[in-house]
Amino acid sequence: MRVGVLTGGGDCPGLNAVIRAIVRKAERHYQDSIIGFKDGWSGVLEGDFIPLDVNFMRGSLPRGGTVLGTSRVSPRMYSDGFDKVRSTMESTGIDALIVIGGEGTLSAAASVQEAGAAQVVGVPKTIDNDIALTEQTFGFDTAVSIATSAIDRLHTTAESHDRVMVVEVMGRHVGHIATWAGIAGGATLTLIPEHPFDIQAVAETIMRRHRRGRWASIVVVAEGALPAEGTLEIAEPEVDEFGHKKLGGIGHVVASEIGARTGFDTRVTVLGHIQRGGTPTAFDRVLCSRYGIAAIDAVHAHKWGSMVAYQAGGMVTVRLVDAIAEAKPVSSELYEVARAFFA
Ligand code: F6P
């Protein structure tokens, strides 16, 4: 077969490891030829691609980023988008397209499949871990480990100065990174989008802690966390050219409110894209290798419109449309574990 691969949306540690696994099994086991589209859907729309083989991918397993480049361009943005996808599939002789991306990129893949423009298989990528029907997206473990080591470092400086440290981590719709890093890093409080917060209750929790003689606190905030209605006014975030809200800022709001309401010395650290760059953890490298192998196997099983998923320790396929229907929230059981250590 002739198979195309693209990486779309925000980059994520492990993208190259997935591509490498696809290429390895495709070339050595199935005798396929693989091409990689440049910059996500943009490469498909413009017919911009490069051949991929085992030799090209050599050394890419531990490398962050994506050898293919990425973008938030989608065929759904253009009236002739699906026609262009169809015509690239025909002109390149591609039988199937493996789409590696998060919610936006995979939604586009589901539409492309539905329009009959290409036969697609999806792979769930995002440090946010918000794709449903898979227990873990790749990149998440790496992001959690980066956030946890940042929290570990903030503990010692917070204790030296008797400070409140607010740490903002990624997580636009849901708070998986915040919850995991908050538990792993021993946070005083963790604020996530699933549970709107009351800033006065946050301040009082920290004051109670001070009365018990604990003068250093770590508050982890997911970038998408929001105050409970009527408790605090915050500015609407800007939106980029793709309609994507530019988050990052709630940490500063939380820190300045804590400082004002408690009088305690408070600082903020926004981890931002540091969570997305660099080398994937060993766990992510293994998960990516499994995702890549499962994706090329799904292509050969003609599982069009499916997404490979990690469930109960194994790889399965689910329907793309089901996986993108709703963001996967942090389970209440896990958030209760975090909450048991609050204050
Ligand atoms: O969706 C993954 C993600 O890393 C989010 O956590 C974050 O809000 C967003 O991407 C940032 O996007 P950009 O790279 O466009 O700033």
Short mmCIF file of C-alpha atoms and ligand atoms in Angstrom, two decimals:
data_model
loop_
_atom_site.label_atom_id
_atom_site.label_comp_id
_atom_site.label_asym_id
_atom_site.label_seq_id
_atom_site.Cartn_x
_atom_site.Cartn_y
_atom_site.Cartn_z
CA MET A 1 0.00 0.00 0.00
CA ARG A 2 0.95 3.65 -0.26
CA VAL A 3 0.24 5.43 3.02
CA GLY A 4 0.38 9.13 3.94
CA VAL A 5 1.13 10.46 7.43
CA LEU A 6 0.57 13.93 8.90
CA THR A 7 1.03 15.58 12.29
CA GLY A 8 -1.37 18.43 13.12
CA GLY A 9 -2.16 20.89 15.93
CA GLY A 10 0.22 21.79 18.73
CA ASP A 11 3.38 19.70 18.76
CA CYS A 12 3.94 17.10 21.45
CA PRO A 13 6.82 14.92 22.68
CA GLY A 14 6.72 11.56 20.90
CA LEU A 15 5.42 12.59 17.46
CA ASN A 16 8.63 11.35 15.81
CA ALA A 17 8.47 8.10 17.77
CA VAL A 18 4.98 7.43 16.35
CA ILE A 19 6.06 8.22 12.77
CA ARG A 20 9.16 6.04 13.21
CA ALA A 21 7.06 3.06 14.34
CA ILE A 22 4.62 3.47 11.43
CA VAL A 23 7.49 3.66 8.93
CA ARG A 24 9.34 0.69 10.45
CA LYS A 25 6.42 -1.74 10.33
CA ALA A 26 5.08 -0.40 7.04
CA GLU A 27 8.41 -0.78 5.27
CA ARG A 28 9.82 -3.93 6.87
CA HIS A 29 6.65 -5.94 7.45
CA TYR A 30 4.06 -4.75 4.92
CA GLN A 31 6.44 -3.52 2.17
CA ASP A 32 4.41 -0.29 1.99
CA SER A 33 5.70 3.01 0.80
CA ILE A 34 5.13 5.94 3.16
CA ILE A 35 5.01 9.64 2.49
CA GLY A 36 4.85 12.40 5.09
CA PHE A 37 2.78 15.53 4.48
CA LYS A 38 4.39 18.76 5.64
CA ASP A 39 2.80 21.00 8.27
CA GLY A 40 -0.34 19.03 9.05
CA TRP A 41 -3.38 19.33 6.78
CA SER A 42 -1.66 22.18 4.98
CA GLY A 43 0.64 19.67 3.22
CA VAL A 44 -2.34 17.61 2.08
CA LEU A 45 -4.18 20.67 0.76
CA GLU A 46 -1.10 21.90 -1.09
CA GLY A 47 0.32 18.51 -2.12
CA ASP A 48 3.53 19.20 -0.16
CA PHE A 49 5.15 15.96 1.02
CA ILE A 50 8.39 14.04 1.47
CA PRO A 51 9.12 10.31 1.21
CA LEU A 52 9.69 8.61 4.57
CA ASP A 53 11.76 5.51 5.17
CA VAL A 54 13.58 3.75 8.00
CA ASN A 55 16.80 5.52 7.11
CA PHE A 56 15.20 8.98 7.22
CA MET A 57 13.71 8.28 10.65
CA ARG A 58 16.98 7.02 12.15
CA GLY A 59 17.80 8.77 15.45
CA SER A 60 14.33 10.32 15.74
CA LEU A 61 13.00 8.20 18.65
CA PRO A 62 14.12 10.54 21.47
CA ARG A 63 13.73 13.80 19.51
CA GLY A 64 10.96 16.22 20.47
CA GLY A 65 8.92 18.13 17.88
CA THR A 66 7.95 16.60 14.55
CA VAL A 67 10.12 15.97 11.50
CA LEU A 68 7.03 16.78 9.39
CA GLY A 69 6.19 20.15 10.91
CA THR A 70 2.68 20.96 12.07
CA SER A 71 -0.07 23.57 11.79
CA ARG A 72 -3.65 24.20 12.82
CA VAL A 73 -4.81 24.47 9.19
CA SER A 74 -7.85 22.28 8.47
CA PRO A 75 -9.61 21.31 5.22
CA ARG A 76 -12.81 22.45 6.92
CA MET A 77 -11.55 26.03 6.70
CA TYR A 78 -11.98 26.08 2.89
CA SER A 79 -15.06 25.49 0.73
CA ASP A 80 -12.99 23.27 -1.60
CA GLY A 81 -10.96 21.69 1.26
CA PHE A 82 -12.32 18.16 0.86
CA ASP A 83 -11.94 18.32 -2.94
CA LYS A 84 -8.30 19.28 -2.50
CA VAL A 85 -7.74 16.37 -0.09
CA ARG A 86 -9.37 13.99 -2.59
CA SER A 87 -7.28 15.29 -5.45
CA THR A 88 -4.01 14.95 -3.47
CA MET A 89 -4.95 11.37 -2.57
CA GLU A 90 -5.51 10.64 -6.28
CA SER A 91 -2.43 12.43 -7.61
CA THR A 92 -0.11 10.81 -5.04
CA GLY A 93 -1.77 7.39 -5.30
CA ILE A 94 -2.30 7.20 -1.57
CA ASP A 95 -4.56 4.44 -0.25
CA ALA A 96 -4.78 5.64 3.34
CA LEU A 97 -3.89 8.59 5.54
CA ILE A 98 -2.69 8.26 9.14
CA VAL A 99 -3.60 11.46 10.98
CA ILE A 100 -1.71 12.14 14.22
CA GLY A 101 -3.33 14.94 16.17
CA GLY A 102 -5.51 16.25 18.94
CA GLU A 103 -9.16 17.14 18.97
CA GLY A 104 -9.04 19.70 16.10
CA THR A 105 -6.90 17.59 13.76
CA LEU A 106 -8.85 14.39 14.48
CA SER A 107 -12.20 16.18 14.00
CA ALA A 108 -10.96 17.22 10.56
CA ALA A 109 -9.95 13.58 9.92
CA ALA A 110 -13.46 12.41 10.83
CA SER A 111 -14.97 14.95 8.39
CA VAL A 112 -12.54 13.94 5.62
CA GLN A 113 -13.56 10.30 6.13
CA GLU A 114 -17.25 11.19 6.17
CA ALA A 115 -16.89 13.25 2.98
CA GLY A 116 -15.21 10.23 1.33
CA ALA A 117 -12.16 12.36 0.50
CA ALA A 118 -9.64 9.91 2.05
CA GLN A 119 -9.51 6.70 4.07
CA VAL A 120 -8.20 7.73 7.47
CA VAL A 121 -6.92 6.22 10.71
CA GLY A 122 -6.29 8.57 13.67
CA VAL A 123 -3.68 8.55 16.42
CA PRO A 124 -4.49 10.56 19.59
CA LYS A 125 -1.82 13.14 20.37
CA THR A 126 -1.92 15.80 23.05
CA ILE A 127 -0.12 16.61 26.25
CA ASP A 128 -3.56 17.59 27.62
CA ASN A 129 -4.73 13.92 27.61
CA ASP A 130 -8.26 15.10 26.80
CA ILE A 131 -9.20 12.65 24.02
CA ALA A 132 -11.97 10.27 25.03
CA LEU A 133 -11.93 6.47 24.72
CA THR A 134 -8.19 6.24 25.21
CA GLU A 135 -6.79 6.11 28.71
CA GLN A 136 -3.69 8.02 27.74
CA THR A 137 -2.63 10.18 24.84
CA PHE A 138 1.08 10.28 24.12
CA GLY A 139 3.03 13.32 25.35
CA PHE A 140 0.99 13.51 28.55
CA ASP A 141 3.44 11.47 30.63
CA THR A 142 6.30 13.72 29.51
CA ALA A 143 4.36 16.90 30.32
CA VAL A 144 3.45 15.57 33.78
CA SER A 145 7.03 14.68 34.49
CA ILE A 146 8.25 18.17 33.42
CA ALA A 147 5.55 19.85 35.55
CA THR A 148 6.34 17.62 38.54
CA SER A 149 10.04 18.38 38.45
CA ALA A 150 9.22 22.12 38.23
CA ILE A 151 6.99 21.80 41.32
CA ASP A 152 9.75 19.92 43.18
CA ARG A 153 12.08 22.85 42.51
CA LEU A 154 9.49 25.42 43.52
CA HIS A 155 8.99 23.70 46.91
CA THR A 156 12.53 24.45 48.05
CA THR A 157 12.53 28.09 47.02
CA ALA A 158 8.99 28.56 48.43
CA GLU A 159 10.14 27.15 51.78
CA SER A 160 13.27 29.31 51.89
CA HIS A 161 11.21 32.49 51.41
CA ASP A 162 7.92 31.48 53.10
CA ARG A 163 6.13 32.15 49.81
CA VAL A 164 3.03 31.05 48.00
CA MET A 165 4.02 29.74 44.57
CA VAL A 166 1.37 29.55 41.88
CA VAL A 167 2.29 27.20 38.99
CA GLU A 168 0.27 27.42 35.79
CA VAL A 169 0.34 24.29 33.62
CA MET A 170 -1.33 23.48 30.28
CA GLY A 171 -4.79 21.93 30.07
CA ARG A 172 -7.28 24.01 28.13
CA HIS A 173 -10.51 22.04 28.56
CA VAL A 174 -9.59 19.65 31.35
CA GLY A 175 -7.03 19.41 34.14
CA HIS A 176 -5.21 16.09 33.70
CA ILE A 177 -1.69 17.59 33.77
CA ALA A 178 -2.55 19.77 36.78
CA THR A 179 -4.14 16.90 38.72
CA TRP A 180 -1.34 14.41 38.08
CA ALA A 181 1.47 16.93 38.66
CA GLY A 182 -0.38 18.29 41.70
CA ILE A 183 -0.56 14.82 43.28
CA ALA A 184 2.99 13.87 42.23
CA GLY A 185 4.42 17.22 43.38
CA GLY A 186 2.48 17.47 46.67
CA ALA A 187 0.50 20.62 45.81
CA THR A 188 -1.38 22.58 48.48
CA LEU A 189 -4.26 23.12 46.03
CA THR A 190 -4.94 22.20 42.40
CA LEU A 191 -7.42 24.21 40.33
CA ILE A 192 -8.82 22.61 37.18
CA PRO A 193 -11.49 23.51 34.58
CA GLU A 194 -13.78 20.66 35.74
CA HIS A 195 -14.19 22.32 39.17
CA PRO A 196 -14.63 26.12 38.99
CA PHE A 197 -12.85 27.67 41.99
CA ASP A 198 -13.86 30.23 44.59
CA ILE A 199 -10.82 32.48 45.02
CA GLN A 200 -11.86 33.51 48.55
CA ALA A 201 -11.99 29.84 49.59
CA VAL A 202 -8.53 29.38 48.02
CA ALA A 203 -7.19 32.34 50.05
CA GLU A 204 -8.79 31.06 53.26
CA THR A 205 -7.29 27.58 52.77
CA ILE A 206 -3.83 29.12 52.49
CA MET A 207 -4.42 31.33 55.57
CA ARG A 208 -5.52 28.27 57.58
CA ARG A 209 -2.35 26.52 56.51
CA HIS A 210 -0.28 29.47 57.71
CA ARG A 211 -2.01 29.39 61.08
CA ARG A 212 -0.79 25.78 61.37
CA GLY A 213 2.76 26.99 60.81
CA ARG A 214 3.07 25.97 57.14
CA TRP A 215 4.26 29.16 55.46
CA ALA A 216 5.07 27.81 52.01
CA SER A 217 2.34 26.72 49.61
CA ILE A 218 2.20 25.45 46.04
CA VAL A 219 -0.98 26.15 44.07
CA VAL A 220 -1.19 24.35 40.70
CA VAL A 221 -3.56 25.96 38.18
CA ALA A 222 -4.56 24.50 34.81
CA GLU A 223 -4.54 27.23 32.14
CA GLY A 224 -8.23 26.58 31.47
CA ALA A 225 -9.32 26.80 35.13
CA LEU A 226 -12.12 29.29 35.72
CA PRO A 227 -13.59 31.01 38.77
CA ALA A 228 -17.05 29.91 39.89
CA GLU A 229 -19.74 32.18 38.49
CA GLY A 230 -20.05 35.49 40.27
CA THR A 231 -16.87 35.04 42.34
CA LEU A 232 -14.24 36.82 40.21
CA GLU A 233 -14.25 38.75 36.93
CA ILE A 234 -11.57 37.71 34.43
CA ALA A 235 -10.83 39.02 30.93
CA GLU A 236 -11.89 37.00 27.87
CA PRO A 237 -8.79 35.45 26.23
CA GLU A 238 -7.74 36.53 22.73
CA VAL A 239 -8.49 34.17 19.85
CA ASP A 240 -5.92 33.34 17.14
CA GLU A 241 -6.55 33.16 13.38
CA PHE A 242 -7.81 29.54 13.74
CA GLY A 243 -10.40 30.43 16.38
CA HIS A 244 -8.11 28.90 19.05
CA LYS A 245 -8.28 30.74 22.41
CA LYS A 246 -4.84 31.94 23.52
CA LEU A 247 -4.88 30.78 27.12
CA GLY A 248 -2.19 31.41 29.71
CA GLY A 249 -2.86 34.13 32.23
CA ILE A 250 -5.11 32.61 34.88
CA GLY A 251 -2.00 31.87 37.02
CA HIS A 252 -1.23 35.59 37.24
CA VAL A 253 -4.83 36.38 38.21
CA VAL A 254 -4.84 33.68 40.91
CA ALA A 255 -1.44 34.78 42.27
CA SER A 256 -2.38 38.44 42.47
CA GLU A 257 -5.71 37.65 44.16
CA ILE A 258 -4.03 35.34 46.70
CA GLY A 259 -1.43 38.03 47.45
CA ALA A 260 -4.10 40.72 47.85
CA ARG A 261 -6.48 38.60 49.96
CA THR A 262 -3.88 37.00 52.26
CA GLY A 263 -1.08 39.58 52.35
CA PHE A 264 1.39 36.69 51.79
CA ASP A 265 4.33 37.02 49.44
CA THR A 266 3.13 35.26 46.27
CA ARG A 267 4.92 34.46 42.99
CA VAL A 268 3.79 32.86 39.75
CA THR A 269 5.50 30.48 37.31
CA VAL A 270 3.89 29.77 33.93
CA LEU A 271 5.40 26.58 32.50
CA GLY A 272 3.87 27.08 29.04
CA HIS A 273 5.49 25.41 26.04
CA ILE A 274 8.35 23.98 28.12
CA GLN A 275 5.86 21.17 28.82
CA ARG A 276 5.66 20.40 25.10
CA GLY A 277 9.28 20.61 24.01
CA GLY A 278 12.15 18.17 24.20
CA THR A 279 12.58 14.48 24.59
CA PRO A 280 9.71 12.11 25.48
CA THR A 281 9.87 9.97 28.63
CA ALA A 282 10.57 6.24 28.31
CA PHE A 283 6.86 5.56 28.94
CA ASP A 284 5.85 7.88 26.09
CA ARG A 285 8.43 6.34 23.74
CA VAL A 286 6.91 2.92 24.38
CA LEU A 287 3.34 4.23 24.08
CA CYS A 288 4.20 6.05 20.82
CA SER A 289 5.78 2.90 19.39
CA ARG A 290 2.62 0.96 20.25
CA TYR A 291 0.38 3.67 18.74
CA GLY A 292 2.42 3.73 15.52
CA ILE A 293 2.39 -0.05 15.09
CA ALA A 294 -1.33 -0.20 15.91
CA ALA A 295 -2.04 2.57 13.36
CA ILE A 296 -0.35 0.82 10.43
CA ASP A 297 -2.00 -2.46 11.48
CA ALA A 298 -5.38 -0.66 11.48
CA VAL A 299 -4.68 0.59 7.95
CA HIS A 300 -4.03 -2.98 6.80
CA ALA A 301 -7.21 -4.12 8.57
CA HIS A 302 -9.07 -1.37 6.60
CA LYS A 303 -10.42 0.18 9.80
CA TRP A 304 -11.32 3.44 8.09
CA GLY A 305 -12.63 6.23 10.29
CA SER A 306 -11.09 4.64 13.37
CA MET A 307 -8.67 5.91 16.02
CA VAL A 308 -6.14 3.68 17.75
CA ALA A 309 -6.64 3.78 21.51
CA TYR A 310 -4.98 2.58 24.70
CA GLN A 311 -7.41 0.70 26.93
CA ALA A 312 -6.82 -1.67 29.85
CA GLY A 313 -3.15 -2.02 29.01
CA GLY A 314 -3.66 -2.90 25.34
CA MET A 315 -4.21 -1.30 21.94
CA VAL A 316 -7.69 -1.24 20.39
CA THR A 317 -9.50 0.76 17.74
CA VAL A 318 -12.51 3.00 18.38
CA ARG A 319 -14.62 5.16 16.08
CA LEU A 320 -13.05 8.59 15.48
CA VAL A 321 -16.43 10.30 15.74
CA ASP A 322 -16.95 8.79 19.20
CA ALA A 323 -13.46 9.75 20.39
CA ILE A 324 -13.84 13.42 19.47
CA ALA A 325 -17.43 13.84 20.65
CA GLU A 326 -16.46 15.21 24.06
CA ALA A 327 -13.28 16.03 25.99
CA LYS A 328 -12.33 13.37 28.55
CA PRO A 329 -12.52 14.94 32.04
CA VAL A 330 -10.39 14.11 35.08
CA SER A 331 -12.25 11.35 36.93
CA SER A 332 -13.82 12.39 40.20
CA GLU A 333 -11.97 9.51 41.89
CA LEU A 334 -8.60 10.97 40.83
CA TYR A 335 -9.53 14.52 41.78
CA GLU A 336 -10.59 13.24 45.21
CA VAL A 337 -7.10 11.78 45.63
CA ALA A 338 -5.64 15.24 44.89
CA ARG A 339 -8.17 16.88 47.20
CA ALA A 340 -7.22 14.55 50.10
CA PHE A 341 -3.87 16.37 50.23
CA PHE A 342 -5.18 19.94 49.90
CA ALA A 343 -4.04 22.48 52.54
O1 F6P B 1 -3.65 21.40 22.95
C1 F6P B 1 -2.38 21.30 23.42
C2 F6P B 1 -1.92 22.61 23.96
O2 F6P B 1 -0.60 22.40 24.39
C3 F6P B 1 -2.80 23.19 25.06
O3 F6P B 1 -2.56 22.67 26.31
C4 F6P B 1 -2.47 24.65 24.95
O4 F6P B 1 -3.54 25.45 25.43
C5 F6P B 1 -2.29 24.85 23.51
O5 F6P B 1 -1.87 23.63 22.97
C6 F6P B 1 -1.33 25.97 23.19
O6 F6P B 1 -1.35 26.21 21.84
P1 F6P B 1 -0.31 27.12 21.07
O7 F6P B 1 0.92 26.31 20.86
O8 F6P B 1 -0.99 27.46 19.80
O9 F6P B 1 0.00 28.30 21.94
#
